[in-house]
Coordinates of C-alpha atoms in Angstrom, one line a residue:
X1 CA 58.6 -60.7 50.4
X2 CA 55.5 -58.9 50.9
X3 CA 52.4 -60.2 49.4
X4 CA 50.4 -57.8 47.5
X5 CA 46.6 -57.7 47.3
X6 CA 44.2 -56.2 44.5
X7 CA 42.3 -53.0 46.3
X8 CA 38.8 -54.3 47.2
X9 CA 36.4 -53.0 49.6
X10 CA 33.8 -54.8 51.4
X11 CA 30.6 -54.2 53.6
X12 CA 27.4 -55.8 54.6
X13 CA 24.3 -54.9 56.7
X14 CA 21.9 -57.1 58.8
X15 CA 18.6 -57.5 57.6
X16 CA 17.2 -56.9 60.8
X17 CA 14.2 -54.9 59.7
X18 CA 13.8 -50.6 59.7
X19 CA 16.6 -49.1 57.8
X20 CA 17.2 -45.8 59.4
X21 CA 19.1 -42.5 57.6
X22 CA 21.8 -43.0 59.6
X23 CA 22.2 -46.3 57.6
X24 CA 21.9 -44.3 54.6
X25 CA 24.6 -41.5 55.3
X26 CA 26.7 -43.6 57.1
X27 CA 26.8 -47.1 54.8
X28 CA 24.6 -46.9 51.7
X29 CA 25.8 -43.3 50.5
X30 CA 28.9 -44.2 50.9
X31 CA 29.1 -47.5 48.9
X32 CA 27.8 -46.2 46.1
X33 CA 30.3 -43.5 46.4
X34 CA 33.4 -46.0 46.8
X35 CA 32.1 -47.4 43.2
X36 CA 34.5 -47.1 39.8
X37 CA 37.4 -45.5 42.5
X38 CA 39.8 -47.7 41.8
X39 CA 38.7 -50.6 43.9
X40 CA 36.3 -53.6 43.7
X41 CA 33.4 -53.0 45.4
X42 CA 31.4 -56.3 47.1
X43 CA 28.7 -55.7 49.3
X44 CA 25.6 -58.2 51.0
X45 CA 23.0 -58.9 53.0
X46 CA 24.5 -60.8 56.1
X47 CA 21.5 -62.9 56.5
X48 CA 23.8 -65.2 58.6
X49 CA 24.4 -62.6 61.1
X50 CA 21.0 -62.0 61.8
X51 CA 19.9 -65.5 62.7
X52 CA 22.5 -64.8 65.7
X53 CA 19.0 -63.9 67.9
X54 CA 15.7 -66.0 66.2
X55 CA 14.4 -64.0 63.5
X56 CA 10.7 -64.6 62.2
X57 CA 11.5 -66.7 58.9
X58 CA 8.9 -64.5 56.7
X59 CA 10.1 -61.3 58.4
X60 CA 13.8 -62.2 57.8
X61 CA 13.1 -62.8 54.2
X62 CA 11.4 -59.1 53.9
X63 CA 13.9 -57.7 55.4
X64 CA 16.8 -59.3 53.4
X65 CA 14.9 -58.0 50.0
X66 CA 14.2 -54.8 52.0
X67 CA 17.9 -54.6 52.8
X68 CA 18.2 -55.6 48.5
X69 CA 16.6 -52.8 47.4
X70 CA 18.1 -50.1 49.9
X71 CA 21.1 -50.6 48.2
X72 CA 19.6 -50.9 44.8
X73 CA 17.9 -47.6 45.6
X74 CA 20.9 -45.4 46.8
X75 CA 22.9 -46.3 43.7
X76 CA 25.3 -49.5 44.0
X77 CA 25.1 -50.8 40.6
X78 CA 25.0 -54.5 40.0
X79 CA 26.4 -53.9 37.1
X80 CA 29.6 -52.4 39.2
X81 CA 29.8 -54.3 42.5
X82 CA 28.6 -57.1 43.2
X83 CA 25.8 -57.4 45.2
X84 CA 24.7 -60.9 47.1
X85 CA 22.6 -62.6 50.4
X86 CA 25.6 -63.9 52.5
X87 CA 23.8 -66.9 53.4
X88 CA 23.8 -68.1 49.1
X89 CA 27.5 -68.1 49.3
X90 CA 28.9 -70.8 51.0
X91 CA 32.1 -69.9 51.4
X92 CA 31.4 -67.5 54.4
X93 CA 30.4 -70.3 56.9
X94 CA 33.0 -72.5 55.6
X95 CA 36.2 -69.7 56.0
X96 CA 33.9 -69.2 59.5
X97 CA 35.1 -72.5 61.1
X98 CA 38.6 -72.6 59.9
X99 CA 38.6 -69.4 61.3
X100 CA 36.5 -71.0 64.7
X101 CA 39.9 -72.9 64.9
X102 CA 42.4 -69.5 64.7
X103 CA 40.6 -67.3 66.8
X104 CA 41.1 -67.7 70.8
X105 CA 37.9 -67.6 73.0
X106 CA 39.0 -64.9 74.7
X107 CA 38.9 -62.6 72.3
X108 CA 35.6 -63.3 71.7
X109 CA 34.3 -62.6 75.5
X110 CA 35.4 -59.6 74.9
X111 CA 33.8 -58.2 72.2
X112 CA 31.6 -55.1 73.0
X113 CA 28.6 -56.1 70.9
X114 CA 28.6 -59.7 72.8
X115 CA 28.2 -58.2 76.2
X116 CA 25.3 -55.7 75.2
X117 CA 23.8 -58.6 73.4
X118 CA 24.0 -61.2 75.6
X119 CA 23.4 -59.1 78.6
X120 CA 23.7 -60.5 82.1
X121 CA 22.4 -64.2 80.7
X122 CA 25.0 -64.7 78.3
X123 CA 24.4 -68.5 79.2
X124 CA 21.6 -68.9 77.2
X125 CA 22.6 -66.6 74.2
X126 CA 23.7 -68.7 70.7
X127 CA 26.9 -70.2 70.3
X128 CA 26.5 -67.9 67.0
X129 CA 26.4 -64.7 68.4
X130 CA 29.8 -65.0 70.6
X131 CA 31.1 -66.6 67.1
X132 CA 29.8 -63.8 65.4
X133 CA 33.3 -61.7 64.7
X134 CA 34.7 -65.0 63.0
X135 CA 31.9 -64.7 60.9
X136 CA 32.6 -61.3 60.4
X137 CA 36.1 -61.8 60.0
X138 CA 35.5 -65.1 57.0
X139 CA 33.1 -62.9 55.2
X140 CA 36.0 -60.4 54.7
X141 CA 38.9 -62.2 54.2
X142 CA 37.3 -64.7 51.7
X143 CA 37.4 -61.9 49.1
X144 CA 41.3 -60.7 50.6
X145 CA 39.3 -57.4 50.9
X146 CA 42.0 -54.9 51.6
X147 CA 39.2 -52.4 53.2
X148 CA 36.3 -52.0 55.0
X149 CA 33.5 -49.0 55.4
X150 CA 32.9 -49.0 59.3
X151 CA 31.3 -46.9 61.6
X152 CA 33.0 -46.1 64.9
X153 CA 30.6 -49.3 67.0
X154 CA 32.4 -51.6 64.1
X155 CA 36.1 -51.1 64.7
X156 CA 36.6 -53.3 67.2
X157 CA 35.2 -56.2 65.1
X158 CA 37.5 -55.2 62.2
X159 CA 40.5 -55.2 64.8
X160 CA 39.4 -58.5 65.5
X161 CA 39.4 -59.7 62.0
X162 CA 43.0 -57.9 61.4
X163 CA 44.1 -60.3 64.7
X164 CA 42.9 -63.3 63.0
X165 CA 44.9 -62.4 59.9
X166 CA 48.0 -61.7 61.3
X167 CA 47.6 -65.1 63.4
X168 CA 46.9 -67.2 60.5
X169 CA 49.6 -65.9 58.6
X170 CA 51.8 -66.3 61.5
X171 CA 50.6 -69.7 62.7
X172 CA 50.9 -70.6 59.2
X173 CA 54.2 -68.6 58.3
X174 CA 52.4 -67.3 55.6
X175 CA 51.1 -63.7 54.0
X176 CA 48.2 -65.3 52.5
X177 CA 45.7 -63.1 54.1
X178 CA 45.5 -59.2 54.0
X179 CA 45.5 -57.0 57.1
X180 CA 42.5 -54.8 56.3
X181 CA 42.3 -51.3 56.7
X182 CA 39.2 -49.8 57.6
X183 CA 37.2 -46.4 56.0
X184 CA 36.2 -44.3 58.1
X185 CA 35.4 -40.7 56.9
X186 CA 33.1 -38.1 55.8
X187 CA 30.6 -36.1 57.8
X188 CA 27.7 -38.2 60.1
X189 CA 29.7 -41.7 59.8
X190 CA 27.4 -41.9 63.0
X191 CA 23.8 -40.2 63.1
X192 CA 22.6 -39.6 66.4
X193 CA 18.6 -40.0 67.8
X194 CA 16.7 -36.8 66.7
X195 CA 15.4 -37.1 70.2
X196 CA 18.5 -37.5 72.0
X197 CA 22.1 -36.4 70.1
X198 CA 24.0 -38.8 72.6
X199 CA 22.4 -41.4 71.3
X200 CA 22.8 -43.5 67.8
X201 CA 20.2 -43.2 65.6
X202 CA 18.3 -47.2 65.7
X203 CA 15.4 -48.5 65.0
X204 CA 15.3 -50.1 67.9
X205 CA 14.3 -46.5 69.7
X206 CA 10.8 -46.7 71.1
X207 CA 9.8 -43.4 69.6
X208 CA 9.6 -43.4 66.1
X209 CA 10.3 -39.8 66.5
X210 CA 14.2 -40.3 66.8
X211 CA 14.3 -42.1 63.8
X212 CA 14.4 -40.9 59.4
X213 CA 13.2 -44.2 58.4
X214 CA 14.1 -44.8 54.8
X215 CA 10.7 -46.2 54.3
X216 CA 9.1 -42.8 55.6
X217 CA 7.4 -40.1 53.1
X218 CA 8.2 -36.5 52.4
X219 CA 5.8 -35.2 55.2
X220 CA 7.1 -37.6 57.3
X221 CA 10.7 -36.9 57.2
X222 CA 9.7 -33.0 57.0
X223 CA 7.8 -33.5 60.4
X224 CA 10.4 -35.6 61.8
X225 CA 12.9 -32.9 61.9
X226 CA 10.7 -29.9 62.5
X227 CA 10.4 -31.9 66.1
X228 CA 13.8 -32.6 66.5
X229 CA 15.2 -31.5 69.7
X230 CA 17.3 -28.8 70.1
X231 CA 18.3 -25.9 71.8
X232 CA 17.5 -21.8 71.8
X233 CA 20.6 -20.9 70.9
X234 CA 21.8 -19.0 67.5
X235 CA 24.2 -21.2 65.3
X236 CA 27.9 -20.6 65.5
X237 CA 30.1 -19.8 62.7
X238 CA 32.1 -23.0 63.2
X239 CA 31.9 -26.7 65.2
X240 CA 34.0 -25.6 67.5
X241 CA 31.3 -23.5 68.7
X242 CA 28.8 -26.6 69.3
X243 CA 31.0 -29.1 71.7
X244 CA 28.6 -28.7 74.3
X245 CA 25.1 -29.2 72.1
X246 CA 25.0 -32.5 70.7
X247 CA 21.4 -32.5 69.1
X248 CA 22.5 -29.4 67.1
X249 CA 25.8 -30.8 66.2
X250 CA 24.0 -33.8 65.0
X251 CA 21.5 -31.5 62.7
X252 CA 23.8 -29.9 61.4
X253 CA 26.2 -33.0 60.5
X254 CA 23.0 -34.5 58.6
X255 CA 23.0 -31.4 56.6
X256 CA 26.3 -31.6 55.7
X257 CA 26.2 -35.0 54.9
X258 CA 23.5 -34.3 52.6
X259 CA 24.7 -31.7 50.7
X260 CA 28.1 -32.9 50.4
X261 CA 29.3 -29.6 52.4
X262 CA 31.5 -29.6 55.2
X263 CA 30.0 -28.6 58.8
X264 CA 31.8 -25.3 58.8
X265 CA 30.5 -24.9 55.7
X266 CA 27.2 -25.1 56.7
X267 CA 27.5 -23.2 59.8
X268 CA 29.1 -20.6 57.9
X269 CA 25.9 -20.1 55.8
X270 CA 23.7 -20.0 58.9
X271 CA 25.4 -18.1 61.4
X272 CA 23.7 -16.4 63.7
X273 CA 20.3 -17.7 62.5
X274 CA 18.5 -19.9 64.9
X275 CA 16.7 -23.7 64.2
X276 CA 13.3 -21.3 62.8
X277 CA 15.8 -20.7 60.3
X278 CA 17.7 -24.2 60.1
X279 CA 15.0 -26.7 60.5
X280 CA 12.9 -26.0 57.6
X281 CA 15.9 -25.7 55.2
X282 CA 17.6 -29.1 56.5
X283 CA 13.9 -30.8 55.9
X284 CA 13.7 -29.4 52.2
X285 CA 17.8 -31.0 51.5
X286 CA 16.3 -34.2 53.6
X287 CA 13.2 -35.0 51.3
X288 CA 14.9 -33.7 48.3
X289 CA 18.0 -36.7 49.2
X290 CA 15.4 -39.4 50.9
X291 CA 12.5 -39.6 48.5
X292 CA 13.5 -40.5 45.2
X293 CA 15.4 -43.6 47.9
X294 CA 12.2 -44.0 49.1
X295 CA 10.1 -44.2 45.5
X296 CA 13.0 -46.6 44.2
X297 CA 12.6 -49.1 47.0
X298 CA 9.2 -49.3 46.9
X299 CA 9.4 -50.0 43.0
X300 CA 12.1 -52.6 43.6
X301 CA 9.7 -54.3 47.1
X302 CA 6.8 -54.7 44.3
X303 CA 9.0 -57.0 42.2
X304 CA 10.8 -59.6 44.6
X305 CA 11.8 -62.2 42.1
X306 CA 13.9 -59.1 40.3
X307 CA 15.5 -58.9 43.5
X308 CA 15.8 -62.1 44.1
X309 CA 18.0 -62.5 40.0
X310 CA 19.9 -59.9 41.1
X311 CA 21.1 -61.1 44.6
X312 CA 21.6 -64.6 43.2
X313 CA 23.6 -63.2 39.9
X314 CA 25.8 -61.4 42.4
X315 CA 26.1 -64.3 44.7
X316 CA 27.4 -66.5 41.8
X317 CA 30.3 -63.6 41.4
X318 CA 31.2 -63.5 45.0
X319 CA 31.4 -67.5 44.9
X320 CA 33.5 -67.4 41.6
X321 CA 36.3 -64.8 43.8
X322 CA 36.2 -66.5 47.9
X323 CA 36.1 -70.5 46.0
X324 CA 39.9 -70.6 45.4
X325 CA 40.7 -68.4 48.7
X326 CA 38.6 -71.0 50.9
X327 CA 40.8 -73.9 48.9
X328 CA 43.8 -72.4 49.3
X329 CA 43.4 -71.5 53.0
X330 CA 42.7 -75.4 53.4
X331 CA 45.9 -76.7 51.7
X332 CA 47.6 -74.2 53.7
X333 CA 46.3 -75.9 56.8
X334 CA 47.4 -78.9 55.5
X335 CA 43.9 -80.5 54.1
X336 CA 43.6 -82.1 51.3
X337 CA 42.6 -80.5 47.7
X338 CA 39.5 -82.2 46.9
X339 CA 39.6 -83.7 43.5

């Protein structure tokens, strides 16, 4: 008999400092979106995930609220999903090492993210960051999340936690855990480098220039894109039309994604018109999205310890749901229930 599990989505994001717009249009957006659809929502700050490489202890701790009040400020609701610091739930690490002891070595080696990573040394890289996926893997299947927002850099870690899944269950002849589907749609799931379209939008770019920072003010995010490269061709009607130019299929992506319009859409408005034309209008629709983001999360920053009630309310949720998985996935495995 098949088992089946209650819908419930899932997500997290390292607090690794400089949230960018494409975090915006391609996680935060969309998670408030996915609330009051029909499926649990549970989102956090994967603190744990970010200790992988050594983080700067006060740094880390901005960041995690920073991270806090990004999602505050783009609209997930508290008082709808529930919002928590991975590291206050300690359920994650716990489903981590059974998981340590399901997962084959292997698989781990070769995960993209640990080669780039780890680079050519990967001898001297943390025993956490080639154990990362498990991680990964335990922080979604101790809620039996049945999906996952990810972008197209994140599949391969959710086909990783789908292969420990189906392992477990099979090792254990079981269908205890779910085999989790991931969500990948919408316009500008991945927002390229306003300086280079063949690149991903990071933080980690040396030029600020590439980069809508959420932190960054109207003027900023209007000069931003008035500087964003591009070509001297006239827009097409339709995307076919811009195969061959990434940096204006990536403007005009963003625009969509802003407005809620398809690309065609958009393209269909400015046909013919070149980026004089296209520019000014996408930075009107980009501070008219980014600012009020950008007001909220400096109103939530000056308040940490209302932050800090709100990620530890939310933590005692997610405990209250991945408690009884963890103990269940142990008597499976044959331990003992403690009493």
């Amino acid at each position: 008999m098949t088992t089946s599990f209650a819908p419930r989505i899932f997500s997290g994001i390292q607090p690794s400092g400089g949230l960018t717009l494409g975090n915006y249009l391609g996680a935060l957006k969309r998670f408030a979106e996915y609330q009051g659809k029909g499926s649990e929502t549970i989102y956090c700050v994967v603190d744990l995930h970010a200790i992988t490489v050594w983080q700067d202890p006060e740094k880390l701790r901005h960041n995690t609220r920073e991270v806090a009040a990004a999602f505050l400020a783009s609209g997930v609701d508290p008082e709808v999903s529930i919002l928590f610091n991975q590291s206050q739930v300690a359920q994650h690490a716990e489903l981590a090492w059974l998981f340590n002891t399901v997962a084959r070595v292997g698989w781990m080696y070769r995960m993209t993210q640990f080669k780039d990573k780890a680079g050519k040394n990967s001898e001297n890289s943390s025993l956490g960051l080639l154990a990362y996926p498990s991680l990964m893997a335990a922080d979604i299947l101790a809620y039996h999340a049945t999906a996952v927002p990810v972008g197209e850099d994140q599949k391969q870690h959710l086909e990783l936690t789908r292969d420990i899944a189906t392992k477990f269950n099979h090792d254990y002849n079981t269908e205890f855990f779910p085999i989790t589907q991931p969500l990948i749609e919408g316009t500008a799931t991945r927002v390229m480098s306003l300086r280079d379209g063949s690149k991903k939008m990071s933080k980690s770019d040396p030029s600020d220039a590439a980069r809508i920072n959420l932190t960054d003010d109207a003027d900023a995010i209007a000069q931003k894109i008035r500087k964003a490269r591009t070509d001297a061709e006239p827009l097409p009607g339709t995307m076919d039309g811009l195969k061959d130019r990434p940096e204006a299929r990536n403007l005009v992506n963003i625009f969509a994604a802003l407005t809620g319009e398809t690309a065609d859409q958009v393209l269909a408005r400015f046909e013919g018109q070149g980026f004089g034309a296209f520019k000014p209008a996408l930075a009107e629709v980009a501070v008219e999205t980014m600012a009020p983001i950008t007001a909220k999360m400096t109103q939530f920053m000056a308040d940490p310890a209302e932050i800090d009630r709100i990620m530890g309310r939310g933590a005692d949720q997610a405990a209250a749901i991945a408690q009884p998985i963890v103990e269940r996935t142990k008597e499976i495995m044959g331990m003992i229930r403690s009493r």
